PDB file of C-alpha atoms in Angstrom:
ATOM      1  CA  UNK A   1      18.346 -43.420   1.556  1.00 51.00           C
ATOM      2  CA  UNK A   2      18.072 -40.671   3.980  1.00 58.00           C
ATOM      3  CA  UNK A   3      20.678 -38.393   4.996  1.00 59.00           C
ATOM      4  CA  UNK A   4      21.594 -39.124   8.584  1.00 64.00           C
ATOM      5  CA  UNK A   5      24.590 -36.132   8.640  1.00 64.00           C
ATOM      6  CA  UNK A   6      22.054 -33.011   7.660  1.00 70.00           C
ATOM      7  CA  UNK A   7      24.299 -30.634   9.626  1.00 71.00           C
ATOM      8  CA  UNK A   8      27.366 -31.512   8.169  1.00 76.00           C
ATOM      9  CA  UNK A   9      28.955 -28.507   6.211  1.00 83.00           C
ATOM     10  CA  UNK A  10      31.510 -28.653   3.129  1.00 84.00           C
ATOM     11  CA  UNK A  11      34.122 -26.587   2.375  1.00 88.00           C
ATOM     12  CA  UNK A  12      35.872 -25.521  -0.605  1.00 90.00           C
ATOM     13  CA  UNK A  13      37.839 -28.026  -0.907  1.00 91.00           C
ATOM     14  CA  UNK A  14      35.025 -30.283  -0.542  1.00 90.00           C
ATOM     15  CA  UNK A  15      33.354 -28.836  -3.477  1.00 88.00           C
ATOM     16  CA  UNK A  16      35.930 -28.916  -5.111  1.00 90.00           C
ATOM     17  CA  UNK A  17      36.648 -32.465  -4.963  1.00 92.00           C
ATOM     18  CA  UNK A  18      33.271 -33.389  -5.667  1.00 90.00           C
ATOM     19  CA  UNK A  19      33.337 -31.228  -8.571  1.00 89.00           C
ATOM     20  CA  UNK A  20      35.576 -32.890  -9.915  1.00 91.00           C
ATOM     21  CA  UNK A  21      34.384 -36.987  -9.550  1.00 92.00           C
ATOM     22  CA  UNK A  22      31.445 -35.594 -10.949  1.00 91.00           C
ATOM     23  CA  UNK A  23      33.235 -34.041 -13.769  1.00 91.00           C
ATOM     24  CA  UNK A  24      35.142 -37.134 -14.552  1.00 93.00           C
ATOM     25  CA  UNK A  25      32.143 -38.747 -16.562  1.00 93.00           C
ATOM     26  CA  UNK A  26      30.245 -37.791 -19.179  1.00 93.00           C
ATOM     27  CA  UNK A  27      26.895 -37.949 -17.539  1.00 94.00           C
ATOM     28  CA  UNK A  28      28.447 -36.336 -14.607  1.00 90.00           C
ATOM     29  CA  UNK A  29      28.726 -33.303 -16.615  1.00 90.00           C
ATOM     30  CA  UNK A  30      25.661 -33.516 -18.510  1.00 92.00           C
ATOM     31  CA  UNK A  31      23.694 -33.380 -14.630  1.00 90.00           C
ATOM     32  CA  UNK A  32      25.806 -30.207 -13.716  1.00 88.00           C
ATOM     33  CA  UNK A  33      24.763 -28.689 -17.366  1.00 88.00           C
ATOM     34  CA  UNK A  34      21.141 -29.536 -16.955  1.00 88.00           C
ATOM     35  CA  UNK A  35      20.904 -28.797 -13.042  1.00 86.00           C
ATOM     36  CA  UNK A  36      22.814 -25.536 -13.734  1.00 85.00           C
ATOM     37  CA  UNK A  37      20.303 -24.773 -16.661  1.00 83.00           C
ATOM     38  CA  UNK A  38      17.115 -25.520 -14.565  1.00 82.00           C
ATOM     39  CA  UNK A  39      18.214 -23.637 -12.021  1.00 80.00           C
ATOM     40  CA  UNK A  40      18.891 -20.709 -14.291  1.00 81.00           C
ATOM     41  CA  UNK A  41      15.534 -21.067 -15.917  1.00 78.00           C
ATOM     42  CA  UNK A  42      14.163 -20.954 -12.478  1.00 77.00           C
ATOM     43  CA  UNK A  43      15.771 -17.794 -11.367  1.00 77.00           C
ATOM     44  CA  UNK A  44      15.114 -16.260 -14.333  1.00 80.00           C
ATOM     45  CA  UNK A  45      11.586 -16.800 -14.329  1.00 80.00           C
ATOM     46  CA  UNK A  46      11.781 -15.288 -10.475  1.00 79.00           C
ATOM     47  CA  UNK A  47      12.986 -12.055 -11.968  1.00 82.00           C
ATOM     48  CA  UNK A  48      10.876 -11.893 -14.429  1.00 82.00           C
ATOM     49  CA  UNK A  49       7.774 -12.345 -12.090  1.00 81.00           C
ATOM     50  CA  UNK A  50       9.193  -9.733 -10.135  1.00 80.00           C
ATOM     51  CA  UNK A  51      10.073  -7.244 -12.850  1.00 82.00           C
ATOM     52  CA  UNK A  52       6.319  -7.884 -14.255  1.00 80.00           C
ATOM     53  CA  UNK A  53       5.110  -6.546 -10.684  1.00 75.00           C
ATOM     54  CA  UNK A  54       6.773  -3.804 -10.799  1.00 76.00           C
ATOM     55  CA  UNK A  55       5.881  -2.889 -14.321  1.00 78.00           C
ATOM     56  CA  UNK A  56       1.881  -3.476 -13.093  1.00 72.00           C
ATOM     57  CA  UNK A  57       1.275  -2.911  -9.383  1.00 63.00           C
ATOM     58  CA  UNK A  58      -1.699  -4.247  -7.690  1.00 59.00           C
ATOM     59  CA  UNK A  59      -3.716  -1.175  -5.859  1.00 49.00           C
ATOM     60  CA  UNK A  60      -6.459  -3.656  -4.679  1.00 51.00           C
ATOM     61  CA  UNK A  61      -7.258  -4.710  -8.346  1.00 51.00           C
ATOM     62  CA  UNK A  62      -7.601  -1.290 -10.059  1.00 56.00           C
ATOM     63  CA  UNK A  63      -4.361  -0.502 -10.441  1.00 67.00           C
ATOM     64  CA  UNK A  64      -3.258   3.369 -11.112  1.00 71.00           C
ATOM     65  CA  UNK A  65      -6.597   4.495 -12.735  1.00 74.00           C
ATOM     66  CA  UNK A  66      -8.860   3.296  -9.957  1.00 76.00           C
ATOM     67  CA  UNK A  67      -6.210   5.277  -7.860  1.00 77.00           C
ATOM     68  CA  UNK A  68      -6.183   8.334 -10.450  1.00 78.00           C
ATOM     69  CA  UNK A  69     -10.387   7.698  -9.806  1.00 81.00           C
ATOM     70  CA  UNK A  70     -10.388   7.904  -6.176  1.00 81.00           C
ATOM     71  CA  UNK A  71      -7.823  10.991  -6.224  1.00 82.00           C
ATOM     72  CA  UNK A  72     -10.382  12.855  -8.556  1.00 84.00           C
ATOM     73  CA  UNK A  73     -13.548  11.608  -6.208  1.00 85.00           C
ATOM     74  CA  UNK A  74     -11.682  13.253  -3.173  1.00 85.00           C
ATOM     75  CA  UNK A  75     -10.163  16.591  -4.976  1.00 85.00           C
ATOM     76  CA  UNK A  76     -14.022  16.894  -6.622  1.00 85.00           C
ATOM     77  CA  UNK A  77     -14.805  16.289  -2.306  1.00 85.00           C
ATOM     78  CA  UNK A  78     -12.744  19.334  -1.604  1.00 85.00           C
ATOM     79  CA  UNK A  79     -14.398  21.874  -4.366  1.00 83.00           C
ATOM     80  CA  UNK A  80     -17.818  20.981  -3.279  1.00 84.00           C
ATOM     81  CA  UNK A  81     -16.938  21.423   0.682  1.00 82.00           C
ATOM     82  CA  UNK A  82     -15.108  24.822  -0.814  1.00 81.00           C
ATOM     83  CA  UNK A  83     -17.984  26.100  -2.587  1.00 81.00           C
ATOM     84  CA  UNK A  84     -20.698  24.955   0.018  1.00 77.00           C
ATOM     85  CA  UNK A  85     -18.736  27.022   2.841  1.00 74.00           C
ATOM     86  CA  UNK A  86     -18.804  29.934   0.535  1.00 75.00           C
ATOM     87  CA  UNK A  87     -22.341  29.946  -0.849  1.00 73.00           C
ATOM     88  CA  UNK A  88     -22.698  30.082   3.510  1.00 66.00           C
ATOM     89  CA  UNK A  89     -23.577  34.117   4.357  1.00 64.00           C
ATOM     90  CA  UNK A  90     -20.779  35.672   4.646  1.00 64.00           C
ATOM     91  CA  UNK A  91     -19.924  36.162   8.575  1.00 60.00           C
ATOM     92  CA  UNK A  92     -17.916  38.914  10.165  1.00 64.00           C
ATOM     93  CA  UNK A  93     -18.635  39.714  13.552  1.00 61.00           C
ATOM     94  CA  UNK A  94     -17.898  43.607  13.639  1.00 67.00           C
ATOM     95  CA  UNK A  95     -19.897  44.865  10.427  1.00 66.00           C
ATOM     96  CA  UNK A  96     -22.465  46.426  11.470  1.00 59.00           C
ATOM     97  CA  UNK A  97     -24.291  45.530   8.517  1.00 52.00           C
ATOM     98  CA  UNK A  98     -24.272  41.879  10.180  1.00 64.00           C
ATOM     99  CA  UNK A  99     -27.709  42.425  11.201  1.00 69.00           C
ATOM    100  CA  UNK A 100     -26.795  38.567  12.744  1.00 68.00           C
ATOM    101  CA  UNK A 101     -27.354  37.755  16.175  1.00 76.00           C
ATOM    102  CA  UNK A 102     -24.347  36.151  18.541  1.00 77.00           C
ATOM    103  CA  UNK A 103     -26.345  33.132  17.984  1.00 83.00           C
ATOM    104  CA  UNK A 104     -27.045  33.178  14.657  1.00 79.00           C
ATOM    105  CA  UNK A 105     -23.659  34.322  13.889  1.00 74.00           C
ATOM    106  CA  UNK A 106     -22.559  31.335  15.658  1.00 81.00           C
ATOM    107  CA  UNK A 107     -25.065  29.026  14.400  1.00 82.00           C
ATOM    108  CA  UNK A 108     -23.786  30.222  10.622  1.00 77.00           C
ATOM    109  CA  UNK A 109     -19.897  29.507  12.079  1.00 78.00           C
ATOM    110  CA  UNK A 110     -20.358  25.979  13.194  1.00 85.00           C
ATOM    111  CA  UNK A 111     -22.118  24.710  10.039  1.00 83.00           C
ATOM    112  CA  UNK A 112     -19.571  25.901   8.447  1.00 81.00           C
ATOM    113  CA  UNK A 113     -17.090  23.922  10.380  1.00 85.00           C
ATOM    114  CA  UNK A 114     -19.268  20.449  10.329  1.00 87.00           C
ATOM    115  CA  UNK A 115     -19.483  20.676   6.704  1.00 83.00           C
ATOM    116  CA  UNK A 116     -16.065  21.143   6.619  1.00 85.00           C
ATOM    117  CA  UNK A 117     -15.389  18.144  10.123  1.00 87.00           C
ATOM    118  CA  UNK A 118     -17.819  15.762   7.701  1.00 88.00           C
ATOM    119  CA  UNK A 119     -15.389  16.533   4.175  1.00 86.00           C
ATOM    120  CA  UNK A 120     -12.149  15.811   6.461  1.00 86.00           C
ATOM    121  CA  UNK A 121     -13.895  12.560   7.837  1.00 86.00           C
ATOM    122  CA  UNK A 122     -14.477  11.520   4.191  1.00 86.00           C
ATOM    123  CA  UNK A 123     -10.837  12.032   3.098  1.00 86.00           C
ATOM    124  CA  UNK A 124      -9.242  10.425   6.207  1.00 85.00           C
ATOM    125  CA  UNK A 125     -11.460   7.649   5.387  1.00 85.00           C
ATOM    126  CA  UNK A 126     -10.450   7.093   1.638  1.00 84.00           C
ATOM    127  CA  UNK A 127      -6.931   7.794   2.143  1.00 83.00           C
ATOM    128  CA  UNK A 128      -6.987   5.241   5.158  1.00 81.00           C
ATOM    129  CA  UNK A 129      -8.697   2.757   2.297  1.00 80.00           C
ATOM    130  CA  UNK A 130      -5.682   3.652  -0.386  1.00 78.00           C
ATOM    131  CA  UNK A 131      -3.185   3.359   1.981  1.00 77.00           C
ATOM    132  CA  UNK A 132      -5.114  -0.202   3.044  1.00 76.00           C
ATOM    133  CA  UNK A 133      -4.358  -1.372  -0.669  1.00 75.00           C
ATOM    134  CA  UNK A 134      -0.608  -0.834  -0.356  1.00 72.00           C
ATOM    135  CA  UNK A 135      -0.063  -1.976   2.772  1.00 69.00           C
ATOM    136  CA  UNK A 136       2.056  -6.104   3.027  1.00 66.00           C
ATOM    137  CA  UNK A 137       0.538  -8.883   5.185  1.00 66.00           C
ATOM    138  CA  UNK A 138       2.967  -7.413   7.389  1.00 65.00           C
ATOM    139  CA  UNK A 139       2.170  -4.063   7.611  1.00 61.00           C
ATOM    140  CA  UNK A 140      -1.821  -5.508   8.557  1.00 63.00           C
ATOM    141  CA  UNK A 141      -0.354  -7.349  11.616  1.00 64.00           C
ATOM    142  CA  UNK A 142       1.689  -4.377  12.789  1.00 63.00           C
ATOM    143  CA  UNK A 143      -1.330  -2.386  12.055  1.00 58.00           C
ATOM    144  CA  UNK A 144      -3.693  -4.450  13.851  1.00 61.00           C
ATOM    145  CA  UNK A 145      -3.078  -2.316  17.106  1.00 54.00           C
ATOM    146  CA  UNK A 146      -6.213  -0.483  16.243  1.00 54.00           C
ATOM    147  CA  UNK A 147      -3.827   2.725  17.135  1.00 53.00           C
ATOM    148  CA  UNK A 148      -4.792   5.958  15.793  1.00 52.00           C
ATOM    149  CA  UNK A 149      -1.933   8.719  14.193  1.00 50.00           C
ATOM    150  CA  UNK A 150      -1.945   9.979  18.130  1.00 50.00           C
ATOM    151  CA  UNK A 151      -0.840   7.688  21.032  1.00 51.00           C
ATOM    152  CA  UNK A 152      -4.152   8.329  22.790  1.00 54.00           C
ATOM    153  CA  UNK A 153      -6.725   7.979  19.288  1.00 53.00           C
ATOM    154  CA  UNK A 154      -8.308   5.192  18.379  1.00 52.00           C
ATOM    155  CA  UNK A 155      -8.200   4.389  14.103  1.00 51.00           C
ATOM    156  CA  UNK A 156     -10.970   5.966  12.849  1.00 51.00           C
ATOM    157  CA  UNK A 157     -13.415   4.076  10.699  1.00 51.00           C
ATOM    158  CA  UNK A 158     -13.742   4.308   6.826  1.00 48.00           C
ATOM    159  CA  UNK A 159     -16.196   6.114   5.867  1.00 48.00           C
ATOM    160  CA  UNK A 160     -17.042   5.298   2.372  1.00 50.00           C
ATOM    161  CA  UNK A 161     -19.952   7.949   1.266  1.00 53.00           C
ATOM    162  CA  UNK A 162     -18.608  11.322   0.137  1.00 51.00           C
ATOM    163  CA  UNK A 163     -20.191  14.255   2.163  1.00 52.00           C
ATOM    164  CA  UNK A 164     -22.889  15.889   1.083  1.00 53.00           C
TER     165      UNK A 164
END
């Protein structure tokens, strides 16, 4: 039998009167016990699934040590970019032990700074990825923009092979 009045809304006293017919009969209160106790059962379960996620979240199936893995890939990204830059001569323009040219001297300066362009690349890339994992299906549509973290930058790419 369908309900033809589906916008009709009960007050208290409404409840309350229904309350009570049901609550007149035995199987009137044996349906409020059971309802009551499936619903409870249900909720329960609800907050149970929810507790469980928060106990174990989901970082794109690896959970805290594929994170603690791709912190230690990107720290392990910064030492080599460290020690590459400073196994570089060292450059300072007015020694006059130098014995550099202008354009070696800047030849030595910029790779220097593309090793160290290529290492932030890398990062931005992985951290882009981690932050990926945590993002909700609502975050991905806000993010869909293809903004960059500047008005006029485009999102950069992932890049997913560490500098060499």
């Amino acid at each position: 039998m369908p309900d033809e009045d589906k916008d009709v809304t009960f007050g208290d006293l409404d409840f309350d009167t229904i309350e009570a017919a049901v609550m007149e009969t035995a199987r009137g209160r044996w349906f409020l016990k059971e309802y009551a106790r499936r619903n409870r059962n249900a909720d329960t379960r609800l907050v149970l699934e929810a507790v469980d996620r928060l106990k174990h979240p989901d970082t794109g199936g690896t959970g805290i040590a594929g994170l603690k893995a791709d912190l230690e890939e990107m720290a392990s990204a910064i030492r080599r970019t460290k020690e590459d830059v400073r196994s570089l001569p060292a450059i300072e323009a007015d020694d006059p032990l130098n014995g550099l040219s202008d354009a070696e001297f800047e030849a030595a300066a910029q790779q220097r700074i593309k090793r160290m362009v290529r290492t932030l690349h890398y990062l931005e890339g992985r951290i882009q990825g981690l932050l990926r994992q945590c993002e909700t299906p609502a975050d991905r549509q806000e993010a869909s923009s293809g903004q960059g973290p500047f008005d006029d930058e485009p999102s950069p790419a992932p890049i997913r092979t560490p500098p060499s």
